[in-house]
């Protein structure tokens, strides 16, 4: 690695050469491309030859291609990338099917240089559906960002529905050792607790401009993973609650119950595997202090109506 490299972009990849091509195109457009090295952690698939062709077509980029000998799956491949021994001061974990604005890496480096106590910096993002432009971004200057001074601030930002994504974060490389994914407790939602836990003795930064395009498609792990249960959903809400001072101050009470009540009610209908009926689910969530019907909104009401109609039909 050249001494001038300041950031490594780690890309766990699998099975989608054209998406990877667009991802690498966005990296090639970075204003500080000379300061970037890329490591691709590729899981075996039937199109590995095409993926290698894509990588070789970006000879102008500093790319190390690591081919897994056997299929690890998305979660273990990400874990592998997190545990890798990096030599640059900063590391970005980036999805192989997403793209970033040309100034994104430079902006993240500048913010981390300025805020020496920052553990990570992330960006707001835009969802892009099939056929939508993946290389279109807003102007960056002047950069607008929020500083989260502790873990409670990060949780509050999540409850406000800030688009904080593990897949666009830039970390101080020495802090990756603290990043832990509790898949057993949270399943595919384990990235949110991980990015909160890692900021136990520092601050975090969130760029308000949408400098990442997040691709929506049917092959995403978040859509194909069917192991989420009501127990996992309640565990996530209980985790968020644990960071908010008790008893609740009014602003935290409103924020938490609006989020938790409606997410738990609405999300129940999408849980494929469940050993609980809806009434038991609600009872347990209320006993755990995760649902308060005073804060029910449109999404929660739709879930209740759907449940009532299902009961009528049966």
PDB file of C-alpha atoms in Angstrom:
ATOM      1  CA  UNK A   1       0.000   0.000   0.000  1.00  0.00           C
ATOM      2  CA  UNK A   2       1.259   3.460  -0.852  1.00  0.00           C
ATOM      3  CA  UNK A   3       1.890   5.685   2.150  1.00  0.00           C
ATOM      4  CA  UNK A   4      -0.588   8.230   0.806  1.00  0.00           C
ATOM      5  CA  UNK A   5      -3.586   5.896   1.057  1.00  0.00           C
ATOM      6  CA  UNK A   6      -5.835   7.150   3.822  1.00  0.00           C
ATOM      7  CA  UNK A   7      -8.911   4.969   3.510  1.00  0.00           C
ATOM      8  CA  UNK A   8      -9.821   1.407   2.598  1.00  0.00           C
ATOM      9  CA  UNK A   9     -13.214   0.705   1.074  1.00  0.00           C
ATOM     10  CA  UNK A  10     -14.176  -2.864   1.992  1.00  0.00           C
ATOM     11  CA  UNK A  11     -16.796  -4.367  -0.324  1.00  0.00           C
ATOM     12  CA  UNK A  12     -18.363  -7.749   0.496  1.00  0.00           C
ATOM     13  CA  UNK A  13     -19.728  -8.936  -2.863  1.00  0.00           C
ATOM     14  CA  UNK A  14     -21.791 -11.755  -4.282  1.00  0.00           C
ATOM     15  CA  UNK A  15     -23.349 -12.687  -7.624  1.00  0.00           C
ATOM     16  CA  UNK A  16     -24.129  -9.246  -9.151  1.00  0.00           C
ATOM     17  CA  UNK A  17     -21.366  -8.074 -11.521  1.00  0.00           C
ATOM     18  CA  UNK A  18     -23.317  -5.172 -13.043  1.00  0.00           C
ATOM     19  CA  UNK A  19     -24.185  -3.763  -9.638  1.00  0.00           C
ATOM     20  CA  UNK A  20     -20.543  -4.070  -8.623  1.00  0.00           C
ATOM     21  CA  UNK A  21     -19.540  -2.262 -11.815  1.00  0.00           C
ATOM     22  CA  UNK A  22     -21.735   0.734 -10.948  1.00  0.00           C
ATOM     23  CA  UNK A  23     -20.381   0.701  -7.396  1.00  0.00           C
ATOM     24  CA  UNK A  24     -16.771   0.797  -8.622  1.00  0.00           C
ATOM     25  CA  UNK A  25     -17.636   3.499 -11.157  1.00  0.00           C
ATOM     26  CA  UNK A  26     -18.807   5.712  -8.304  1.00  0.00           C
ATOM     27  CA  UNK A  27     -15.551   5.060  -6.431  1.00  0.00           C
ATOM     28  CA  UNK A  28     -13.512   5.845  -9.546  1.00  0.00           C
ATOM     29  CA  UNK A  29     -15.203   9.274  -9.619  1.00  0.00           C
ATOM     30  CA  UNK A  30     -14.116  10.163  -6.078  1.00  0.00           C
ATOM     31  CA  UNK A  31     -12.314  13.491  -5.733  1.00  0.00           C
ATOM     32  CA  UNK A  32      -9.621  11.789  -3.634  1.00  0.00           C
ATOM     33  CA  UNK A  33      -9.419   8.515  -5.568  1.00  0.00           C
ATOM     34  CA  UNK A  34      -5.627   8.547  -5.165  1.00  0.00           C
ATOM     35  CA  UNK A  35      -6.081   8.203  -1.385  1.00  0.00           C
ATOM     36  CA  UNK A  36      -8.307   5.110  -1.670  1.00  0.00           C
ATOM     37  CA  UNK A  37      -7.561   1.412  -1.670  1.00  0.00           C
ATOM     38  CA  UNK A  38     -10.323  -1.144  -2.233  1.00  0.00           C
ATOM     39  CA  UNK A  39     -10.603  -4.696  -0.929  1.00  0.00           C
ATOM     40  CA  UNK A  40     -13.341  -6.883  -2.387  1.00  0.00           C
ATOM     41  CA  UNK A  41     -14.388  -9.925  -0.354  1.00  0.00           C
ATOM     42  CA  UNK A  42     -16.140 -12.061  -2.944  1.00  0.00           C
ATOM     43  CA  UNK A  43     -18.400 -14.978  -2.040  1.00  0.00           C
ATOM     44  CA  UNK A  44     -18.481 -17.757  -4.680  1.00  0.00           C
ATOM     45  CA  UNK A  45     -21.306 -17.632  -7.231  1.00  0.00           C
ATOM     46  CA  UNK A  46     -21.971 -18.880 -10.797  1.00  0.00           C
ATOM     47  CA  UNK A  47     -20.901 -15.492 -12.213  1.00  0.00           C
ATOM     48  CA  UNK A  48     -17.464 -15.214 -10.590  1.00  0.00           C
ATOM     49  CA  UNK A  49     -15.759 -15.003 -13.982  1.00  0.00           C
ATOM     50  CA  UNK A  50     -17.896 -11.955 -14.843  1.00  0.00           C
ATOM     51  CA  UNK A  51     -17.144 -10.389 -11.467  1.00  0.00           C
ATOM     52  CA  UNK A  52     -13.410 -10.813 -12.064  1.00  0.00           C
ATOM     53  CA  UNK A  53     -13.805  -9.218 -15.507  1.00  0.00           C
ATOM     54  CA  UNK A  54     -15.517  -6.230 -13.890  1.00  0.00           C
ATOM     55  CA  UNK A  55     -12.744  -5.850 -11.331  1.00  0.00           C
ATOM     56  CA  UNK A  56     -10.013  -6.145 -13.983  1.00  0.00           C
ATOM     57  CA  UNK A  57     -11.691  -3.412 -16.046  1.00  0.00           C
ATOM     58  CA  UNK A  58     -10.932  -0.948 -13.224  1.00  0.00           C
ATOM     59  CA  UNK A  59      -7.160  -1.273 -13.428  1.00  0.00           C
ATOM     60  CA  UNK A  60      -6.873   2.446 -12.596  1.00  0.00           C
ATOM     61  CA  UNK A  61      -8.173   1.688  -9.099  1.00  0.00           C
ATOM     62  CA  UNK A  62      -6.093   0.156  -6.311  1.00  0.00           C
ATOM     63  CA  UNK A  63      -8.111  -3.060  -5.856  1.00  0.00           C
ATOM     64  CA  UNK A  64      -7.262  -6.208  -3.917  1.00  0.00           C
ATOM     65  CA  UNK A  65      -9.608  -9.053  -4.853  1.00  0.00           C
ATOM     66  CA  UNK A  66     -10.092 -11.756  -2.221  1.00  0.00           C
ATOM     67  CA  UNK A  67     -12.038 -14.810  -3.363  1.00  0.00           C
ATOM     68  CA  UNK A  68     -13.639 -16.887  -0.613  1.00  0.00           C
ATOM     69  CA  UNK A  69     -12.942 -20.583  -1.056  1.00  0.00           C
ATOM     70  CA  UNK A  70     -16.490 -21.494  -0.030  1.00  0.00           C
ATOM     71  CA  UNK A  71     -19.791 -19.656   0.315  1.00  0.00           C
ATOM     72  CA  UNK A  72     -19.891 -17.799   3.641  1.00  0.00           C
ATOM     73  CA  UNK A  73     -23.217 -16.032   3.252  1.00  0.00           C
ATOM     74  CA  UNK A  74     -23.787 -12.302   3.650  1.00  0.00           C
ATOM     75  CA  UNK A  75     -23.425 -12.120   7.426  1.00  0.00           C
ATOM     76  CA  UNK A  76     -20.188 -14.111   7.691  1.00  0.00           C
ATOM     77  CA  UNK A  77     -18.699 -12.341   4.687  1.00  0.00           C
ATOM     78  CA  UNK A  78     -19.349  -8.975   6.355  1.00  0.00           C
ATOM     79  CA  UNK A  79     -17.864 -10.305   9.598  1.00  0.00           C
ATOM     80  CA  UNK A  80     -14.777 -11.332   7.647  1.00  0.00           C
ATOM     81  CA  UNK A  81     -14.455  -7.833   6.232  1.00  0.00           C
ATOM     82  CA  UNK A  82     -14.856  -6.251   9.667  1.00  0.00           C
ATOM     83  CA  UNK A  83     -12.158  -8.477  11.217  1.00  0.00           C
ATOM     84  CA  UNK A  84      -9.607  -7.934   8.438  1.00  0.00           C
ATOM     85  CA  UNK A  85      -6.326  -6.226   9.429  1.00  0.00           C
ATOM     86  CA  UNK A  86      -6.397  -2.855   7.659  1.00  0.00           C
ATOM     87  CA  UNK A  87      -3.402  -0.548   7.340  1.00  0.00           C
ATOM     88  CA  UNK A  88      -5.182   2.726   6.522  1.00  0.00           C
ATOM     89  CA  UNK A  89      -6.454   5.050   9.287  1.00  0.00           C
ATOM     90  CA  UNK A  90     -10.029   4.900   7.992  1.00  0.00           C
ATOM     91  CA  UNK A  91     -12.185   2.042   6.691  1.00  0.00           C
ATOM     92  CA  UNK A  92     -15.521   2.170   4.906  1.00  0.00           C
ATOM     93  CA  UNK A  93     -17.866  -0.820   4.736  1.00  0.00           C
ATOM     94  CA  UNK A  94     -19.769  -0.401   1.477  1.00  0.00           C
ATOM     95  CA  UNK A  95     -22.458  -2.468  -0.206  1.00  0.00           C
ATOM     96  CA  UNK A  96     -21.494  -3.808  -3.627  1.00  0.00           C
ATOM     97  CA  UNK A  97     -24.859  -2.754  -5.078  1.00  0.00           C
ATOM     98  CA  UNK A  98     -24.804   0.895  -3.881  1.00  0.00           C
ATOM     99  CA  UNK A  99     -23.099   4.047  -5.154  1.00  0.00           C
ATOM    100  CA  UNK A 100     -21.608   7.168  -3.531  1.00  0.00           C
ATOM    101  CA  UNK A 101     -21.373  10.835  -4.483  1.00  0.00           C
ATOM    102  CA  UNK A 102     -18.008  11.967  -5.920  1.00  0.00           C
ATOM    103  CA  UNK A 103     -17.179  14.056  -2.819  1.00  0.00           C
ATOM    104  CA  UNK A 104     -18.303  11.493  -0.261  1.00  0.00           C
ATOM    105  CA  UNK A 105     -14.962   9.953   0.686  1.00  0.00           C
ATOM    106  CA  UNK A 106     -13.225  13.337   0.830  1.00  0.00           C
ATOM    107  CA  UNK A 107     -16.012  14.720   3.026  1.00  0.00           C
ATOM    108  CA  UNK A 108     -15.818  11.777   5.443  1.00  0.00           C
ATOM    109  CA  UNK A 109     -12.020  12.034   5.730  1.00  0.00           C
ATOM    110  CA  UNK A 110     -12.225  15.772   6.430  1.00  0.00           C
ATOM    111  CA  UNK A 111     -14.876  15.300   9.122  1.00  0.00           C
ATOM    112  CA  UNK A 112     -12.956  12.523  10.876  1.00  0.00           C
ATOM    113  CA  UNK A 113      -9.770  14.576  10.705  1.00  0.00           C
ATOM    114  CA  UNK A 114     -11.614  17.516  12.261  1.00  0.00           C
ATOM    115  CA  UNK A 115     -13.411  15.502  14.974  1.00  0.00           C
ATOM    116  CA  UNK A 116     -10.694  13.387  16.563  1.00  0.00           C
ATOM    117  CA  UNK A 117     -13.173  11.807  19.013  1.00  0.00           C
ATOM    118  CA  UNK A 118     -15.522  10.626  16.248  1.00  0.00           C
ATOM    119  CA  UNK A 119     -15.779   6.834  15.898  1.00  0.00           C
ATOM    120  CA  UNK A 120     -17.700   6.875  12.628  1.00  0.00           C
ATOM    121  CA  UNK A 121     -19.302   9.126  10.078  1.00  0.00           C
ATOM    122  CA  UNK A 122     -22.300   8.133   7.966  1.00  0.00           C
ATOM    123  CA  UNK A 123     -24.499   9.742   5.338  1.00  0.00           C
ATOM    124  CA  UNK A 124     -28.157  10.102   4.609  1.00  0.00           C
ATOM    125  CA  UNK A 125     -29.125   8.121   1.510  1.00  0.00           C
ATOM    126  CA  UNK A 126     -31.701   7.895  -1.248  1.00  0.00           C
ATOM    127  CA  UNK A 127     -33.515   4.697  -2.191  1.00  0.00           C
ATOM    128  CA  UNK A 128     -33.201   3.781  -5.848  1.00  0.00           C
ATOM    129  CA  UNK A 129     -35.538   1.293  -7.492  1.00  0.00           C
ATOM    130  CA  UNK A 130     -34.846  -0.759 -10.598  1.00  0.00           C
ATOM    131  CA  UNK A 131     -34.160   1.478 -13.596  1.00  0.00           C
ATOM    132  CA  UNK A 132     -33.503   4.628 -11.556  1.00  0.00           C
ATOM    133  CA  UNK A 133     -30.279   6.593 -11.932  1.00  0.00           C
ATOM    134  CA  UNK A 134     -27.577   5.398  -9.516  1.00  0.00           C
ATOM    135  CA  UNK A 135     -24.962   8.111 -10.192  1.00  0.00           C
ATOM    136  CA  UNK A 136     -27.076  11.209  -9.484  1.00  0.00           C
ATOM    137  CA  UNK A 137     -26.426  13.105  -6.227  1.00  0.00           C
ATOM    138  CA  UNK A 138     -27.095  16.518  -4.659  1.00  0.00           C
ATOM    139  CA  UNK A 139     -24.472  19.190  -4.123  1.00  0.00           C
ATOM    140  CA  UNK A 140     -22.325  18.674  -1.041  1.00  0.00           C
ATOM    141  CA  UNK A 141     -21.098  22.163  -0.214  1.00  0.00           C
ATOM    142  CA  UNK A 142     -21.614  23.361   2.384  1.00  0.00           C
ATOM    143  CA  UNK A 143     -21.727  20.007   4.161  1.00  0.00           C
ATOM    144  CA  UNK A 144     -24.425  19.804   6.827  1.00  0.00           C
ATOM    145  CA  UNK A 145     -24.114  17.225   9.574  1.00  0.00           C
ATOM    146  CA  UNK A 146     -25.234  16.284  13.067  1.00  0.00           C
ATOM    147  CA  UNK A 147     -22.980  15.306  15.952  1.00  0.00           C
ATOM    148  CA  UNK A 148     -24.226  12.516  18.219  1.00  0.00           C
ATOM    149  CA  UNK A 149     -22.425  13.003  21.525  1.00  0.00           C
ATOM    150  CA  UNK A 150     -23.336   9.642  23.057  1.00  0.00           C
ATOM    151  CA  UNK A 151     -25.201   6.408  22.406  1.00  0.00           C
ATOM    152  CA  UNK A 152     -28.535   7.889  23.513  1.00  0.00           C
ATOM    153  CA  UNK A 153     -28.188  10.551  20.807  1.00  0.00           C
ATOM    154  CA  UNK A 154     -27.684   7.837  18.163  1.00  0.00           C
ATOM    155  CA  UNK A 155     -30.744   5.946  19.396  1.00  0.00           C
ATOM    156  CA  UNK A 156     -32.799   9.153  19.274  1.00  0.00           C
ATOM    157  CA  UNK A 157     -31.658   9.709  15.691  1.00  0.00           C
ATOM    158  CA  UNK A 158     -32.739   6.175  14.763  1.00  0.00           C
ATOM    159  CA  UNK A 159     -36.118   6.740  16.424  1.00  0.00           C
ATOM    160  CA  UNK A 160     -36.451   9.904  14.321  1.00  0.00           C
ATOM    161  CA  UNK A 161     -36.012   7.662  11.267  1.00  0.00           C
ATOM    162  CA  UNK A 162     -32.644   9.061  10.255  1.00  0.00           C
ATOM    163  CA  UNK A 163     -31.298   6.951   7.385  1.00  0.00           C
ATOM    164  CA  UNK A 164     -28.246   5.729   9.287  1.00  0.00           C
ATOM    165  CA  UNK A 165     -26.785   2.813   7.344  1.00  0.00           C
ATOM    166  CA  UNK A 166     -23.970   0.452   8.280  1.00  0.00           C
ATOM    167  CA  UNK A 167     -23.271   0.122   4.567  1.00  0.00           C
ATOM    168  CA  UNK A 168     -22.100   3.728   4.126  1.00  0.00           C
ATOM    169  CA  UNK A 169     -20.105   4.280   7.331  1.00  0.00           C
ATOM    170  CA  UNK A 170     -16.483   5.283   7.550  1.00  0.00           C
ATOM    171  CA  UNK A 171     -14.795   4.104  10.761  1.00  0.00           C
ATOM    172  CA  UNK A 172     -11.495   4.717  12.425  1.00  0.00           C
ATOM    173  CA  UNK A 173      -9.819   1.431  11.610  1.00  0.00           C
ATOM    174  CA  UNK A 174      -8.679   0.809  15.192  1.00  0.00           C
ATOM    175  CA  UNK A 175     -12.321   0.831  16.323  1.00  0.00           C
ATOM    176  CA  UNK A 176     -13.438  -2.021  14.058  1.00  0.00           C
ATOM    177  CA  UNK A 177     -12.298  -4.487  16.724  1.00  0.00           C
ATOM    178  CA  UNK A 178     -15.184  -3.177  18.882  1.00  0.00           C
ATOM    179  CA  UNK A 179     -17.818  -3.782  16.190  1.00  0.00           C
ATOM    180  CA  UNK A 180     -19.924  -6.804  17.170  1.00  0.00           C
ATOM    181  CA  UNK A 181     -22.991  -8.176  15.382  1.00  0.00           C
ATOM    182  CA  UNK A 182     -25.330 -10.000  17.742  1.00  0.00           C
ATOM    183  CA  UNK A 183     -27.124 -11.993  15.056  1.00  0.00           C
ATOM    184  CA  UNK A 184     -28.648 -14.435  17.527  1.00  0.00           C
ATOM    185  CA  UNK A 185     -30.419 -11.662  19.422  1.00  0.00           C
ATOM    186  CA  UNK A 186     -31.363  -9.326  16.561  1.00  0.00           C
ATOM    187  CA  UNK A 187     -31.005 -11.360  13.307  1.00  0.00           C
ATOM    188  CA  UNK A 188     -30.777  -9.032  10.264  1.00  0.00           C
ATOM    189  CA  UNK A 189     -31.370  -5.989  12.469  1.00  0.00           C
ATOM    190  CA  UNK A 190     -28.048  -6.611  14.251  1.00  0.00           C
ATOM    191  CA  UNK A 191     -26.261  -3.777  12.411  1.00  0.00           C
ATOM    192  CA  UNK A 192     -28.179  -1.077  14.316  1.00  0.00           C
ATOM    193  CA  UNK A 193     -27.127  -2.224  17.812  1.00  0.00           C
ATOM    194  CA  UNK A 194     -23.586  -2.749  16.486  1.00  0.00           C
ATOM    195  CA  UNK A 195     -23.175   0.847  15.338  1.00  0.00           C
ATOM    196  CA  UNK A 196     -24.584   2.110  18.648  1.00  0.00           C
ATOM    197  CA  UNK A 197     -22.409  -0.164  20.789  1.00  0.00           C
ATOM    198  CA  UNK A 198     -19.200   0.829  19.026  1.00  0.00           C
ATOM    199  CA  UNK A 199     -19.662   4.474  20.106  1.00  0.00           C
ATOM    200  CA  UNK A 200     -19.351   3.746  23.812  1.00  0.00           C
ATOM    201  CA  UNK A 201     -16.612   6.325  24.425  1.00  0.00           C
ATOM    202  CA  UNK A 202     -16.746   8.785  21.550  1.00  0.00           C
ATOM    203  CA  UNK A 203     -19.054  10.649  19.216  1.00  0.00           C
ATOM    204  CA  UNK A 204     -20.597   9.890  15.819  1.00  0.00           C
ATOM    205  CA  UNK A 205     -21.311  12.114  12.822  1.00  0.00           C
ATOM    206  CA  UNK A 206     -24.211  12.007  10.376  1.00  0.00           C
ATOM    207  CA  UNK A 207     -24.194  13.914   7.067  1.00  0.00           C
ATOM    208  CA  UNK A 208     -27.663  15.241   6.295  1.00  0.00           C
ATOM    209  CA  UNK A 209     -27.211  15.409   2.511  1.00  0.00           C
ATOM    210  CA  UNK A 210     -28.066  12.218   0.616  1.00  0.00           C
ATOM    211  CA  UNK A 211     -24.592  11.237  -0.575  1.00  0.00           C
ATOM    212  CA  UNK A 212     -25.262   7.510  -1.031  1.00  0.00           C
ATOM    213  CA  UNK A 213     -27.726   5.798  -3.342  1.00  0.00           C
ATOM    214  CA  UNK A 214     -29.139   2.626  -1.795  1.00  0.00           C
ATOM    215  CA  UNK A 215     -30.357   0.178  -4.411  1.00  0.00           C
ATOM    216  CA  UNK A 216     -33.626  -1.674  -3.813  1.00  0.00           C
ATOM    217  CA  UNK A 217     -33.905  -5.066  -5.495  1.00  0.00           C
ATOM    218  CA  UNK A 218     -35.407  -8.500  -4.869  1.00  0.00           C
ATOM    219  CA  UNK A 219     -32.114 -10.258  -4.111  1.00  0.00           C
ATOM    220  CA  UNK A 220     -31.290  -8.157  -1.046  1.00  0.00           C
ATOM    221  CA  UNK A 221     -30.497 -10.046   2.151  1.00  0.00           C
ATOM    222  CA  UNK A 222     -32.988  -7.886   4.032  1.00  0.00           C
ATOM    223  CA  UNK A 223     -35.703  -9.247   1.748  1.00  0.00           C
ATOM    224  CA  UNK A 224     -34.597 -12.855   1.551  1.00  0.00           C
ATOM    225  CA  UNK A 225     -33.751 -13.465   5.222  1.00  0.00           C
ATOM    226  CA  UNK A 226     -36.788 -15.169   6.762  1.00  0.00           C
ATOM    227  CA  UNK A 227     -35.536 -15.848  10.275  1.00  0.00           C
ATOM    228  CA  UNK A 228     -36.903 -12.714  11.975  1.00  0.00           C
ATOM    229  CA  UNK A 229     -39.468 -13.437  14.698  1.00  0.00           C
ATOM    230  CA  UNK A 230     -41.558 -11.285  17.091  1.00  0.00           C
ATOM    231  CA  UNK A 231     -39.017 -12.020  19.823  1.00  0.00           C
ATOM    232  CA  UNK A 232     -36.243 -10.412  17.740  1.00  0.00           C
ATOM    233  CA  UNK A 233     -38.385  -7.347  17.019  1.00  0.00           C
ATOM    234  CA  UNK A 234     -39.204  -6.801  20.691  1.00  0.00           C
ATOM    235  CA  UNK A 235     -35.542  -7.317  21.602  1.00  0.00           C
ATOM    236  CA  UNK A 236     -34.539  -4.495  19.251  1.00  0.00           C
ATOM    237  CA  UNK A 237     -37.078  -2.070  20.742  1.00  0.00           C
ATOM    238  CA  UNK A 238     -36.027  -3.039  24.267  1.00  0.00           C
ATOM    239  CA  UNK A 239     -32.427  -2.369  23.247  1.00  0.00           C
ATOM    240  CA  UNK A 240     -33.298   1.145  22.072  1.00  0.00           C
ATOM    241  CA  UNK A 241     -35.251   1.811  25.250  1.00  0.00           C
ATOM    242  CA  UNK A 242     -32.295   0.787  27.427  1.00  0.00           C
ATOM    243  CA  UNK A 243     -30.293   3.833  26.259  1.00  0.00           C
ATOM    244  CA  UNK A 244     -32.956   6.401  27.109  1.00  0.00           C
ATOM    245  CA  UNK A 245     -32.843   7.741  30.696  1.00  0.00           C
ATOM    246  CA  UNK A 246     -35.613   6.399  32.932  1.00  0.00           C
ATOM    247  CA  UNK A 247     -38.124   7.588  33.881  1.00  0.00           C
ATOM    248  CA  UNK A 248     -38.702   9.014  30.397  1.00  0.00           C
ATOM    249  CA  UNK A 249     -38.548  12.727  29.862  1.00  0.00           C
ATOM    250  CA  UNK A 250     -41.511  13.843  27.732  1.00  0.00           C
ATOM    251  CA  UNK A 251     -39.554  14.174  24.481  1.00  0.00           C
ATOM    252  CA  UNK A 252     -38.026  10.686  24.830  1.00  0.00           C
ATOM    253  CA  UNK A 253     -41.382   9.142  25.770  1.00  0.00           C
ATOM    254  CA  UNK A 254     -43.063  10.587  22.677  1.00  0.00           C
ATOM    255  CA  UNK A 255     -40.160   9.623  20.428  1.00  0.00           C
ATOM    256  CA  UNK A 256     -39.831   6.069  21.694  1.00  0.00           C
ATOM    257  CA  UNK A 257     -43.489   5.049  21.849  1.00  0.00           C
ATOM    258  CA  UNK A 258     -44.391   6.543  18.464  1.00  0.00           C
ATOM    259  CA  UNK A 259     -41.584   4.532  16.913  1.00  0.00           C
ATOM    260  CA  UNK A 260     -41.861   1.310  18.909  1.00  0.00           C
ATOM    261  CA  UNK A 261     -45.662   1.033  19.047  1.00  0.00           C
ATOM    262  CA  UNK A 262     -46.225   1.491  15.333  1.00  0.00           C
ATOM    263  CA  UNK A 263     -43.178  -0.464  14.179  1.00  0.00           C
ATOM    264  CA  UNK A 264     -44.055  -3.478  16.330  1.00  0.00           C
ATOM    265  CA  UNK A 265     -47.701  -3.472  15.253  1.00  0.00           C
ATOM    266  CA  UNK A 266     -47.011  -2.924  11.565  1.00  0.00           C
ATOM    267  CA  UNK A 267     -44.042  -5.247  11.455  1.00  0.00           C
ATOM    268  CA  UNK A 268     -45.907  -8.208  12.931  1.00  0.00           C
ATOM    269  CA  UNK A 269     -47.790  -8.912   9.717  1.00  0.00           C
ATOM    270  CA  UNK A 270     -44.501  -9.213   7.809  1.00  0.00           C
ATOM    271  CA  UNK A 271     -42.944 -11.777  10.123  1.00  0.00           C
ATOM    272  CA  UNK A 272     -42.868 -15.072   8.278  1.00  0.00           C
ATOM    273  CA  UNK A 273     -42.027 -17.329  11.222  1.00  0.00           C
ATOM    274  CA  UNK A 274     -43.989 -16.774  14.409  1.00  0.00           C
ATOM    275  CA  UNK A 275     -45.086 -18.943  17.318  1.00  0.00           C
ATOM    276  CA  UNK A 276     -47.172 -16.175  18.809  1.00  0.00           C
ATOM    277  CA  UNK A 277     -50.622 -14.958  17.868  1.00  0.00           C
ATOM    278  CA  UNK A 278     -51.242 -11.246  17.584  1.00  0.00           C
ATOM    279  CA  UNK A 279     -52.940 -10.878  20.964  1.00  0.00           C
ATOM    280  CA  UNK A 280     -50.089 -12.616  22.790  1.00  0.00           C
ATOM    281  CA  UNK A 281     -47.601 -10.496  20.873  1.00  0.00           C
ATOM    282  CA  UNK A 282     -49.321  -7.270  21.974  1.00  0.00           C
ATOM    283  CA  UNK A 283     -49.675  -8.456  25.561  1.00  0.00           C
ATOM    284  CA  UNK A 284     -45.988  -9.276  25.878  1.00  0.00           C
ATOM    285  CA  UNK A 285     -44.917  -6.020  24.232  1.00  0.00           C
ATOM    286  CA  UNK A 286     -47.113  -4.025  26.626  1.00  0.00           C
ATOM    287  CA  UNK A 287     -45.762  -5.925  29.631  1.00  0.00           C
ATOM    288  CA  UNK A 288     -42.254  -5.080  28.471  1.00  0.00           C
ATOM    289  CA  UNK A 289     -43.162  -1.391  28.133  1.00  0.00           C
ATOM    290  CA  UNK A 290     -42.726  -1.340  24.361  1.00  0.00           C
ATOM    291  CA  UNK A 291     -46.267  -0.504  23.214  1.00  0.00           C
ATOM    292  CA  UNK A 292     -48.497   2.372  24.317  1.00  0.00           C
ATOM    293  CA  UNK A 293     -51.712   2.720  22.308  1.00  0.00           C
ATOM    294  CA  UNK A 294     -51.910   6.446  23.062  1.00  0.00           C
ATOM    295  CA  UNK A 295     -49.146   6.801  20.449  1.00  0.00           C
ATOM    296  CA  UNK A 296     -50.679   4.664  17.716  1.00  0.00           C
ATOM    297  CA  UNK A 297     -50.544   6.241  14.270  1.00  0.00           C
ATOM    298  CA  UNK A 298     -51.586   5.296  10.748  1.00  0.00           C
ATOM    299  CA  UNK A 299     -49.207   2.334  10.330  1.00  0.00           C
ATOM    300  CA  UNK A 300     -50.282   0.822  13.656  1.00  0.00           C
ATOM    301  CA  UNK A 301     -53.949   1.355  12.906  1.00  0.00           C
ATOM    302  CA  UNK A 302     -53.590  -0.406   9.553  1.00  0.00           C
ATOM    303  CA  UNK A 303     -51.985  -3.358  11.335  1.00  0.00           C
ATOM    304  CA  UNK A 304     -54.839  -3.587  13.829  1.00  0.00           C
ATOM    305  CA  UNK A 305     -57.447  -3.380  11.067  1.00  0.00           C
ATOM    306  CA  UNK A 306     -55.637  -6.091   9.108  1.00  0.00           C
ATOM    307  CA  UNK A 307     -55.674  -8.320  12.188  1.00  0.00           C
ATOM    308  CA  UNK A 308     -59.383  -7.709  12.788  1.00  0.00           C
ATOM    309  CA  UNK A 309     -60.240  -8.534   9.177  1.00  0.00           C
ATOM    310  CA  UNK A 310     -58.229 -11.747   9.337  1.00  0.00           C
ATOM    311  CA  UNK A 311     -60.113 -12.789  12.479  1.00  0.00           C
ATOM    312  CA  UNK A 312     -63.458 -12.057  10.819  1.00  0.00           C
ATOM    313  CA  UNK A 313     -62.544 -14.149   7.764  1.00  0.00           C
ATOM    314  CA  UNK A 314     -61.596 -17.107   9.943  1.00  0.00           C
TER     315      UNK A 314
END
